[in-house]
CSV table of C-alpha atoms in Angstrom, one decimal:
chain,number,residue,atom,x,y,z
A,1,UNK,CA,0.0,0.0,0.0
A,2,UNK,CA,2.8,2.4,1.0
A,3,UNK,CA,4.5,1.9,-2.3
A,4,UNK,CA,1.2,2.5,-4.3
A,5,UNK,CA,0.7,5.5,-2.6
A,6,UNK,CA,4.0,6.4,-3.4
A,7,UNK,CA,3.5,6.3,-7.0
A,8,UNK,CA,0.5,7.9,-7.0
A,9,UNK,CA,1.5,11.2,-5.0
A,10,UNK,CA,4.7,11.3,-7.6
A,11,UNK,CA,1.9,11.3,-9.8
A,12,UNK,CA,-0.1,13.9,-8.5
A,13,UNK,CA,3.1,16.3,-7.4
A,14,UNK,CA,6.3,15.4,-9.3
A,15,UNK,CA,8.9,13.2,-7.7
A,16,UNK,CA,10.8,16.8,-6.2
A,17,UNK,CA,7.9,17.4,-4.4
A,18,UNK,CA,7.6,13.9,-2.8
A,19,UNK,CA,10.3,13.1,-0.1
A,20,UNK,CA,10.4,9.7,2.3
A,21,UNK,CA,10.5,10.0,6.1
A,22,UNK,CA,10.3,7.9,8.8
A,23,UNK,CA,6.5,7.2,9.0
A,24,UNK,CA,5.6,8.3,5.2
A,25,UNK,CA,6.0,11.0,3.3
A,26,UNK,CA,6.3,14.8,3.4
A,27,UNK,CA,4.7,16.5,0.5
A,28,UNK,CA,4.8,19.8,-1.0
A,29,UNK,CA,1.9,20.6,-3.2
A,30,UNK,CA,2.1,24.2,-5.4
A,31,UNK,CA,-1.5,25.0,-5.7
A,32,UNK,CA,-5.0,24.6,-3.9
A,33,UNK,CA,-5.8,21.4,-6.3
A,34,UNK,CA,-2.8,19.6,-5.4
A,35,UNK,CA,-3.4,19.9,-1.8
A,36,UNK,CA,-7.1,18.6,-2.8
A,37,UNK,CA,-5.5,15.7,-4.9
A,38,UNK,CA,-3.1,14.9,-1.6
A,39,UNK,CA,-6.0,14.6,0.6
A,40,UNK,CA,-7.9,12.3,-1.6
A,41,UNK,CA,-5.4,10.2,-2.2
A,42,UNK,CA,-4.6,10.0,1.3
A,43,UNK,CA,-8.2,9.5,2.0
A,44,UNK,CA,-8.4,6.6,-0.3
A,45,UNK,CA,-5.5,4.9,1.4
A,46,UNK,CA,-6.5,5.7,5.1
A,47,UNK,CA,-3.4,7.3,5.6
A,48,UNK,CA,-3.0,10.5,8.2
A,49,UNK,CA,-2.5,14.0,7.2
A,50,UNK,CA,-0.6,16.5,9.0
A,51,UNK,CA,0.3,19.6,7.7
A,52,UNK,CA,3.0,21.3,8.6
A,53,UNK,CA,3.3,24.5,7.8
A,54,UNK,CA,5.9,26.4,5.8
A,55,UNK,CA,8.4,25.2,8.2
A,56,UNK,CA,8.0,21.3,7.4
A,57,UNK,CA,8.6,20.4,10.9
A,58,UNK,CA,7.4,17.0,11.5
A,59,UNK,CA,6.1,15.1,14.5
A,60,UNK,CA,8.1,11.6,15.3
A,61,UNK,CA,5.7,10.8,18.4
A,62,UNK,CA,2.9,9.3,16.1
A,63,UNK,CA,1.7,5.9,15.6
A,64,UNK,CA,4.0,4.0,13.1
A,65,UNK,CA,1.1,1.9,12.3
A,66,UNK,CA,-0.4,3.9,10.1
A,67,UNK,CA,1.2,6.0,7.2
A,68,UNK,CA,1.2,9.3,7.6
A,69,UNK,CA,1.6,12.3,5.1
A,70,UNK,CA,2.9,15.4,6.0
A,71,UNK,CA,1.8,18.1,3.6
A,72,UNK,CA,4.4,21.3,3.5
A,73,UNK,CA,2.8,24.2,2.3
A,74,UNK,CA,6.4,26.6,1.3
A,75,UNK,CA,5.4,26.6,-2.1
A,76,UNK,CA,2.4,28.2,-1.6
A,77,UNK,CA,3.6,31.5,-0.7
A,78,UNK,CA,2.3,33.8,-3.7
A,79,UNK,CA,-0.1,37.0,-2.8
A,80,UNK,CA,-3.3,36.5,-5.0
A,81,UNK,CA,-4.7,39.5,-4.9
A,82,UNK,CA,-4.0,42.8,-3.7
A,83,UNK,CA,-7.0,45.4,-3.0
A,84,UNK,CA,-6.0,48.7,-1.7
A,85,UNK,CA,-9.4,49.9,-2.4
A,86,UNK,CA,-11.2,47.7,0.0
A,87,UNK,CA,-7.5,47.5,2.3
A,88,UNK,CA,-7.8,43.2,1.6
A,89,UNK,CA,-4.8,41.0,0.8
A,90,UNK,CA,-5.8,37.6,-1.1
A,91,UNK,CA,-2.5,35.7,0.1
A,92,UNK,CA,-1.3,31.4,0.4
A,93,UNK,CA,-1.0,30.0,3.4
A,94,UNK,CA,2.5,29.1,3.4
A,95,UNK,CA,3.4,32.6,2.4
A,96,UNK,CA,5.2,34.2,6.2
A,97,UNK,CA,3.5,37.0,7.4
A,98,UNK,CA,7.0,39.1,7.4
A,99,UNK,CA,7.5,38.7,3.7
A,100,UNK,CA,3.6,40.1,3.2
A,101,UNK,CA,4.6,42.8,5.2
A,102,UNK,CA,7.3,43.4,2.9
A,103,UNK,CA,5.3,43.3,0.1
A,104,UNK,CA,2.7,45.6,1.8
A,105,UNK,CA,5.2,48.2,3.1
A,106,UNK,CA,6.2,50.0,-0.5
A,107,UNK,CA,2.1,50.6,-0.7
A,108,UNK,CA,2.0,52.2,3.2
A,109,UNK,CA,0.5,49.2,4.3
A,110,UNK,CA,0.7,46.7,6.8
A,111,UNK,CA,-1.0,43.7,8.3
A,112,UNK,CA,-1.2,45.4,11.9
A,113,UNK,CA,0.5,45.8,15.2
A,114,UNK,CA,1.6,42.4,15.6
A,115,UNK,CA,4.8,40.8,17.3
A,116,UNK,CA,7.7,40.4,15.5
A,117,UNK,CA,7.9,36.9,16.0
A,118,UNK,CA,4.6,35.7,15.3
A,119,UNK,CA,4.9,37.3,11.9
A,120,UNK,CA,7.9,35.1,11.3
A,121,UNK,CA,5.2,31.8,11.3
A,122,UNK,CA,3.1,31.4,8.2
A,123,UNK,CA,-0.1,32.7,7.2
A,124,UNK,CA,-1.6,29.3,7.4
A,125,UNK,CA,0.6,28.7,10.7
A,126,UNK,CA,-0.5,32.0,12.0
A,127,UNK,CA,-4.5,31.1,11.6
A,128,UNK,CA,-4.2,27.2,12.5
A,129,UNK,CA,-3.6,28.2,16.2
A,130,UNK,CA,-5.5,30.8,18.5
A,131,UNK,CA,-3.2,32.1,20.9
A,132,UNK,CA,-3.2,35.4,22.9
A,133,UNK,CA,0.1,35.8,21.5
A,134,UNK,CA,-1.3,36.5,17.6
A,135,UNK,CA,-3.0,39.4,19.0
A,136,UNK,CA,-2.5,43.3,19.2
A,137,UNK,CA,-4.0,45.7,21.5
A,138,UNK,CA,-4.9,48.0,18.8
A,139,UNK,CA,-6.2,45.4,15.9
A,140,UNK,CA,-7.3,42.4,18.4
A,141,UNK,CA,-6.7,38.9,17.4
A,142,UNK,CA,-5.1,38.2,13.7
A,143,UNK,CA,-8.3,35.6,12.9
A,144,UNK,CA,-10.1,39.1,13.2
A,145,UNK,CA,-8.4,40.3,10.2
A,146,UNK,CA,-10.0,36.8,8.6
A,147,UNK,CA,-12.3,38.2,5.6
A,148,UNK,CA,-12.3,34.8,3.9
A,149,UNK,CA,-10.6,31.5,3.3
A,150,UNK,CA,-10.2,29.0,1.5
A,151,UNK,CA,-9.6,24.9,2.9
A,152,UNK,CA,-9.4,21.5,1.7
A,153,UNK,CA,-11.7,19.2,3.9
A,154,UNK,CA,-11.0,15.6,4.9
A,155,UNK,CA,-12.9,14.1,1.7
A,156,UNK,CA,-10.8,16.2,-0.3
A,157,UNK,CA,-13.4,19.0,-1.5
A,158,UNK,CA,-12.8,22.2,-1.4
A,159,UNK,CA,-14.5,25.0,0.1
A,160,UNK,CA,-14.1,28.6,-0.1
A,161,UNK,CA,-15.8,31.3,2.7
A,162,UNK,CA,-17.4,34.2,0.9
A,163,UNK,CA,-15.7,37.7,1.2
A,164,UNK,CA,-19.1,39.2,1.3
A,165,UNK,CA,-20.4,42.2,3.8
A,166,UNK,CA,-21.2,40.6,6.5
A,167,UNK,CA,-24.9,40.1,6.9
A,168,UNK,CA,-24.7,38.2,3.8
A,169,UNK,CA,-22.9,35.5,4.8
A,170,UNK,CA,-24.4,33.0,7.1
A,171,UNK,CA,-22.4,30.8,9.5
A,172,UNK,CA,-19.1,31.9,9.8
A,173,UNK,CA,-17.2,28.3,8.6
A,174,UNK,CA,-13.8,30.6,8.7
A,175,UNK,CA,-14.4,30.7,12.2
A,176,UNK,CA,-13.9,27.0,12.4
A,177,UNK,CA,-11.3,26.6,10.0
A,178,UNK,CA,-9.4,29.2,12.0
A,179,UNK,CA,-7.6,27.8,15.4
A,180,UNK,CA,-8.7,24.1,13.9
A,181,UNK,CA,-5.2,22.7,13.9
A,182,UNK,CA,-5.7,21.0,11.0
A,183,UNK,CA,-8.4,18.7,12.2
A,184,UNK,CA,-11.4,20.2,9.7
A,185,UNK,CA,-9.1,20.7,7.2
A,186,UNK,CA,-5.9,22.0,5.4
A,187,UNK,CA,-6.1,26.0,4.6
A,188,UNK,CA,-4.5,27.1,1.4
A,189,UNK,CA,-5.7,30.6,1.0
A,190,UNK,CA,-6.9,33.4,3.1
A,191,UNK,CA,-8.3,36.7,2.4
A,192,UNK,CA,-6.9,39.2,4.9
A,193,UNK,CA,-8.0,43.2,6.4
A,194,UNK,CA,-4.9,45.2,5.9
A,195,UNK,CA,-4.3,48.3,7.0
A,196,UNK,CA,-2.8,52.0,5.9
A,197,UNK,CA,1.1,52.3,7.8
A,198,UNK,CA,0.6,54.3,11.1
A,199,UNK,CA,1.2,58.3,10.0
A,200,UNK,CA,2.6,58.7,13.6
A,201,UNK,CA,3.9,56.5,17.0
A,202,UNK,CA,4.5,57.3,20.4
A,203,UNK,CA,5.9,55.7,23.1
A,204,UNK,CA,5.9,56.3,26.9
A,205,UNK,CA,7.1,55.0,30.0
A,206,UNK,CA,5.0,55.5,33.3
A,207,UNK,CA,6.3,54.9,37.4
A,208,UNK,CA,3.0,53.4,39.4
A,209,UNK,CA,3.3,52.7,43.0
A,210,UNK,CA,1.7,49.1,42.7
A,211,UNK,CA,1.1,46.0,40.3
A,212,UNK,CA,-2.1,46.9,41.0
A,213,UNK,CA,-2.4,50.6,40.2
A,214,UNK,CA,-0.4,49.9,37.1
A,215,UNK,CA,-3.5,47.1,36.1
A,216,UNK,CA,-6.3,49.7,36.8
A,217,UNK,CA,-4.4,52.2,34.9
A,218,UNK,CA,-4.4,50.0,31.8
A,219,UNK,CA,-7.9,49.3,32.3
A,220,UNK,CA,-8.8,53.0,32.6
A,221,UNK,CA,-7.3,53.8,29.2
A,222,UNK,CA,-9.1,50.7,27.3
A,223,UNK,CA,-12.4,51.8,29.0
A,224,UNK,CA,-12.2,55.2,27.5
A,225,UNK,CA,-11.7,53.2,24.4
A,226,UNK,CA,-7.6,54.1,23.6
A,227,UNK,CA,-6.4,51.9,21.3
A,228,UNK,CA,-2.7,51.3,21.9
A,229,UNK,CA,0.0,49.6,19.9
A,230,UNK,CA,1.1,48.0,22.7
A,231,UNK,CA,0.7,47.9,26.6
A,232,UNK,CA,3.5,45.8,28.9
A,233,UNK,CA,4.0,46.2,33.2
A,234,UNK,CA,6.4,44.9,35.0
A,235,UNK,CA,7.5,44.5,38.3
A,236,UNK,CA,10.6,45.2,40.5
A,237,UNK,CA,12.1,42.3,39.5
A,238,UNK,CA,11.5,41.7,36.0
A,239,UNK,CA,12.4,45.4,35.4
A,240,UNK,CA,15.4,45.1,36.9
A,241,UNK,CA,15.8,41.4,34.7
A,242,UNK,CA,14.6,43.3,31.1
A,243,UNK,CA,16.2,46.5,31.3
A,244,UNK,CA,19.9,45.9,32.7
A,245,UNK,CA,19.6,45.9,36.5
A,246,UNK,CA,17.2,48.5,36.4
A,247,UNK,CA,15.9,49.5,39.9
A,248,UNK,CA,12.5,50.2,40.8
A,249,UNK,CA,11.3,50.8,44.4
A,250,UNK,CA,10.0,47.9,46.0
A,251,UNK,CA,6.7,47.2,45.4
A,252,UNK,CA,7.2,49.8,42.2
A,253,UNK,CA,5.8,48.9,38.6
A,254,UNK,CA,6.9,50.2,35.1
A,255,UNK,CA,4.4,50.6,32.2
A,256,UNK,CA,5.4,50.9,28.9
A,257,UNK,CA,2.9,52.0,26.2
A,258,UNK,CA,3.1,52.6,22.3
A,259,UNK,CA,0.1,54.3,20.1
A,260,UNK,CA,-0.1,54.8,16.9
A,261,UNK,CA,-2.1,56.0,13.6
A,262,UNK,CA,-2.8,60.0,12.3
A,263,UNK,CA,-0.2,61.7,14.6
A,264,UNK,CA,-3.6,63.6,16.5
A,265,UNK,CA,-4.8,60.1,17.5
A,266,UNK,CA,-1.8,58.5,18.4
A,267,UNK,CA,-1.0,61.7,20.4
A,268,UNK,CA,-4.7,61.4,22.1
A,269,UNK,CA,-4.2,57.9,23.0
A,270,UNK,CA,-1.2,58.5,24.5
A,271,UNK,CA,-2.7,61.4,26.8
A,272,UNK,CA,-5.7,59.0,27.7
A,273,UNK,CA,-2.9,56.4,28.8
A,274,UNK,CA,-1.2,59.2,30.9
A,275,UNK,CA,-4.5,60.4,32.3
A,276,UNK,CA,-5.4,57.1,33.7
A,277,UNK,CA,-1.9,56.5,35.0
A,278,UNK,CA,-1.8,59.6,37.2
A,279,UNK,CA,-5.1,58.8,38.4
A,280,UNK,CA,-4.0,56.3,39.8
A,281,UNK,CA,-1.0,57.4,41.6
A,282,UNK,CA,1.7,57.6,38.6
A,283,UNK,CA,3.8,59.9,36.7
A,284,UNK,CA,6.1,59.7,33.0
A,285,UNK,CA,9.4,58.6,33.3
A,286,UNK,CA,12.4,57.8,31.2
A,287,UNK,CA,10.9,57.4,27.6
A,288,UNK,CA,14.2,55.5,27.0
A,289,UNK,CA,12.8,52.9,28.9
A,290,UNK,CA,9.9,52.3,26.2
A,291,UNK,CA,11.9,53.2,23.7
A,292,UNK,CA,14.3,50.5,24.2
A,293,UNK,CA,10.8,48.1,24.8
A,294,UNK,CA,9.4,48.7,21.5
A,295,UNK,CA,12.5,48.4,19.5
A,296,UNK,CA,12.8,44.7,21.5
A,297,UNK,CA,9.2,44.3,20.6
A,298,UNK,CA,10.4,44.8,16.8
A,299,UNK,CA,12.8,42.8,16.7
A,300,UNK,CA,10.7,40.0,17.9
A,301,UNK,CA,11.3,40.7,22.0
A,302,UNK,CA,13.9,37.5,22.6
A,303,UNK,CA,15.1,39.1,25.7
A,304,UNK,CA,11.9,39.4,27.4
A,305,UNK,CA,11.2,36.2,26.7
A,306,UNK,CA,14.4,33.9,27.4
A,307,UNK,CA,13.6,34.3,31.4
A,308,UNK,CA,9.7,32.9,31.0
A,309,UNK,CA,9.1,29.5,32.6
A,310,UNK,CA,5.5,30.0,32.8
A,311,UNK,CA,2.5,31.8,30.7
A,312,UNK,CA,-1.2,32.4,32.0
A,313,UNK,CA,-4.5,34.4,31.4
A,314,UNK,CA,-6.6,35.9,33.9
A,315,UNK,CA,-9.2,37.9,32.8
A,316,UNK,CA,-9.3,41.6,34.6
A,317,UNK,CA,-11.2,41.4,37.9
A,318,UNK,CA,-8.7,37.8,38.0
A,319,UNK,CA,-5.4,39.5,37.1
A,320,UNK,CA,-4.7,41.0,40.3
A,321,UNK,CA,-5.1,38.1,42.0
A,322,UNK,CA,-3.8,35.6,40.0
A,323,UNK,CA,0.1,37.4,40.0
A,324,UNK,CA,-0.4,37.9,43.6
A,325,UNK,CA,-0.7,34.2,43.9
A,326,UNK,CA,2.2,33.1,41.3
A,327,UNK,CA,4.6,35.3,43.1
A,328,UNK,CA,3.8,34.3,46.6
A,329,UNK,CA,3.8,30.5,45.5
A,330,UNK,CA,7.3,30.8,44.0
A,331,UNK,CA,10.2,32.4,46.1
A,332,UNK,CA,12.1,34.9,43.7
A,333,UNK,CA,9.5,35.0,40.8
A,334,UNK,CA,8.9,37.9,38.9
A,335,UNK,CA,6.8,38.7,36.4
A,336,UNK,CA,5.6,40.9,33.2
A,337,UNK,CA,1.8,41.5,32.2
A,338,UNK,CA,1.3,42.2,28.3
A,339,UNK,CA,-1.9,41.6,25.3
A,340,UNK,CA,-4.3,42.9,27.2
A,341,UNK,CA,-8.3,43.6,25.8
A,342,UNK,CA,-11.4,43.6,27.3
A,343,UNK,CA,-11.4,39.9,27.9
A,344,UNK,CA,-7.8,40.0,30.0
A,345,UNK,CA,-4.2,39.5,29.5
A,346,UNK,CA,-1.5,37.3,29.8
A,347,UNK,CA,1.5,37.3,32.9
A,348,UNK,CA,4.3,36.2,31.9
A,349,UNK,CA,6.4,34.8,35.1
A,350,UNK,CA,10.2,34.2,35.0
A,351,UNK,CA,12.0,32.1,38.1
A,352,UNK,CA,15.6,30.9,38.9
A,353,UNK,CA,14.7,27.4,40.8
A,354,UNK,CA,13.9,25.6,37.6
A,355,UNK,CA,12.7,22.2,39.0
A,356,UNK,CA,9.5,20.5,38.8
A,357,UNK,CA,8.1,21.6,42.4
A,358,UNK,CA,8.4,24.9,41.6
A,359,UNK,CA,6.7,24.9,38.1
A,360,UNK,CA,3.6,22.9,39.9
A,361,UNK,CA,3.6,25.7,42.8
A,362,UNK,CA,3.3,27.9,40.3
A,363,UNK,CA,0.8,26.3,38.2
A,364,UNK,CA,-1.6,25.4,41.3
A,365,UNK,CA,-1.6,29.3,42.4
A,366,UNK,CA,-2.4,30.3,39.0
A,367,UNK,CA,-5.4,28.0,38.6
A,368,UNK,CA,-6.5,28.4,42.5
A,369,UNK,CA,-6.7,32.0,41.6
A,370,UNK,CA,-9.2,32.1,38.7
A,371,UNK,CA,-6.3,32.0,35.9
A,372,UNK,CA,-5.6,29.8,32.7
A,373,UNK,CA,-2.7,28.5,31.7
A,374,UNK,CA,-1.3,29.6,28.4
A,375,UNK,CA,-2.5,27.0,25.7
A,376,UNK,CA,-5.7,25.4,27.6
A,377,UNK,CA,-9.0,25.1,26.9
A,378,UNK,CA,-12.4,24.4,27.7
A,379,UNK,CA,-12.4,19.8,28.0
A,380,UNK,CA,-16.4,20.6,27.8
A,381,UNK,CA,-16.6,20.9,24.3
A,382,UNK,CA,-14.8,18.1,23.8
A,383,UNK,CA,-17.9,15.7,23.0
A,384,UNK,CA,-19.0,18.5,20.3
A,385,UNK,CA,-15.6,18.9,18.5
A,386,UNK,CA,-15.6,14.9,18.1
A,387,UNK,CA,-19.1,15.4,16.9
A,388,UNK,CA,-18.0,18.1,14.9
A,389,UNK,CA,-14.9,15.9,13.6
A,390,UNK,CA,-17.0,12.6,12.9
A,391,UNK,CA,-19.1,14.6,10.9
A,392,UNK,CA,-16.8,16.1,8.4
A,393,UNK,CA,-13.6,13.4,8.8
A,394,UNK,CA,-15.3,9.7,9.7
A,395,UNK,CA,-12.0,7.5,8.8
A,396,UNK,CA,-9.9,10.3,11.3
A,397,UNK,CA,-7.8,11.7,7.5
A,398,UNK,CA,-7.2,15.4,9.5
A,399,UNK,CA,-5.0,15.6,11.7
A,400,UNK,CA,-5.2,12.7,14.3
A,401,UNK,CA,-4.5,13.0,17.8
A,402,UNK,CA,-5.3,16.8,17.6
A,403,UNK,CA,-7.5,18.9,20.1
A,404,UNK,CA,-10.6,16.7,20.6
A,405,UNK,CA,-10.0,13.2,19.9
């Protein structure tokens, strides 16, 4: 059988596009119809898909006794259409969101405010998994930019969302394509919001007497509906890690804030940030400080990252609580809070004891408190995702061993 399938995705792709691995085969189709052709074929034989991204990183944990196919989407990486009337980008999946940025910059556009380092995954990479971390404070979650897309399902048809206005659409399938992992089927196009290049941005740095203070300040700002480029606190300690020994007061917090667009609302968004800190207690301080933060932030924020052992959510009548907790459970821990919305934001705690008891004390005082840990979900839904998955993918093609199983 293996062979057989062999010839017949040679068939389908050309023998360059077809490469042996350990469990089967990794595949690169060039177009939406080959990917279509891969899955039938692979449907046919009972073998598993997996894609894997631009990257072509494969998983070696799987079951050996089935074949697997791992379907590489690099070669799709062409921008369809470009629509700077309407501000949409018709892009393939396996094109990375930092070389659409390039092609977007000449025009004075952009995809958004968006970390460096997620814009280094692919489009299709970038959409296949929700995380707070493909999120901006000023343009919300990336799938929000999600006009349209196009997918292979398990049987190997394909389907394509309408780009319509919205009331003419009907159920939202992109919405389920979108943070599917693969498991209702492989994307291969999307159709994307863009936006004009911000006229203007500001940063500022900000002295609060508390974590606390620093957490209603944020909150202040978003209720009076400022729309920030970026938003990061952090404490004592993590200053003092991040910015080169840096010393705050004990007890101290340092909020850093960007804004952005026409320079009159970037410069009002920054006042409405300001406002709130010094209601509660604040003042400005060395704009060096943010400075230095947003140009790590651009060049995809490694050093604020390397010290992380642990990453929750907490949403904001939680957030308090839930770094109170993590800090007290976890002698020397410090921490940053970043990607806040309406809904919450994430703390990012760093430690030196890196052993297992401390990583459970940690994780216990996050989820005592009312917080998430980075990555979970609800197991609820569970019984409707296999539902969901039966439906559309009965011989288990997508995917296996993926979310809901």
């Amino acid at each position: 059988m293996t062979a057989g399938l062999r010839t017949q995705l040679v068939a389908a792709l050309g023998g360059d596009h077809v490469e042996d691995v350990e469990l089967g085969f990794r595949v690169s189709p060039g177009s939406a119809a080959e990917v279509a052709e891969v899955v039938r074929r692979a449907a046919d034989a009972r073998a598993a898909i997996h894609p894997v991204g631009a990257g072509g990183r494969i998983a070696t944990d799987l079951d050996p006794a089935r074949v697997r196919i791992f379907v590489s989407t690099h070669r799709l990486d062409q921008v369809l259409q470009l629509d700077e009337a309407s501000l949409l980008v018709h892009a393939q999946v396996g094109l990375r969101g930092s070389d659409l940025e390039h092609v977007l910059a000449p025009r004075n556009l952009t995809l958004g405010d968006y970390p460096a380092s997620m814009l280094a995954s692919s489009i299709g990479g970038i959409l296949a998994v929700r995380t707070p971390g493909k999120s901006s404070a000023r343009h919300g979650f990336f799938e929000d930019a999600v006009v349209g897309v196009s997918a292979v399902l398990a049987d190997g048809r394909s389907v394509h969302t309408r780009v319509a206005p919205r009331r003419a659409t009907g159920p939202d399938l992109a919405r389920v394509l979108c943070g599917s992992e693969g498991t209702i089927g492989v994307l291969t196009s999307a159709v994307l919001r863009i936006h004009a290049r911000p006229e203007a941005r500001l940063v500022a740095a900000y002295l609060l007497p508390s974590i606390d203070a620093a957490v209603s300040a944020v909150y202040l700002a978003l209720r009076e509906e400022c729309s920030p480029s970026g938003l990061r606190i952090y404490d004592a300690p993590q200053a003092a890690t991040h910015f080169d020994g840096l010393v705050l007061p004990a007890g101290q917090a340092l909020l850093c804030a960007a804004t952005a667009g026409p320079t009159d609302l970037a410069t009002c968004d920054r006042d409405l940030v300001t406002s709130a800190v010094v209601a509660e207690g604040g003042h400005a301080t060395d704009i060096a400080l943010a400075e230095l933060w947003w140009r790590r932030v651009q060049d995809g924020d490694v050093h604020s990252t390397s010290h992380v052992q642990l990453q929750a959510m907490a949403t904001p009548p939680r957030l308090r609580a839930v770094y109170r907790a993590a800090i007290a459970a976890v002698p020397g821990a410090r921490a940053h809070i970043s990607r806040f919305d309406a809904d919450g934001a994430v703390l990012f705690l760093g430690w030196d004891d890196d052993t297992p008891r401390a990583h459970e004390a940690a994780r216990h005082a996050v989820t005592s408190a009312g917080g998430w840990l980075l990555g979970s979900r609800a197991e609820k839904w569970n019984s409707y995702l296999r539902e969901l998955r039966a439906a559309l993918d009965p011989h288990q093609v997508m995917n296996p061993g993926t979310l809901a199983t």
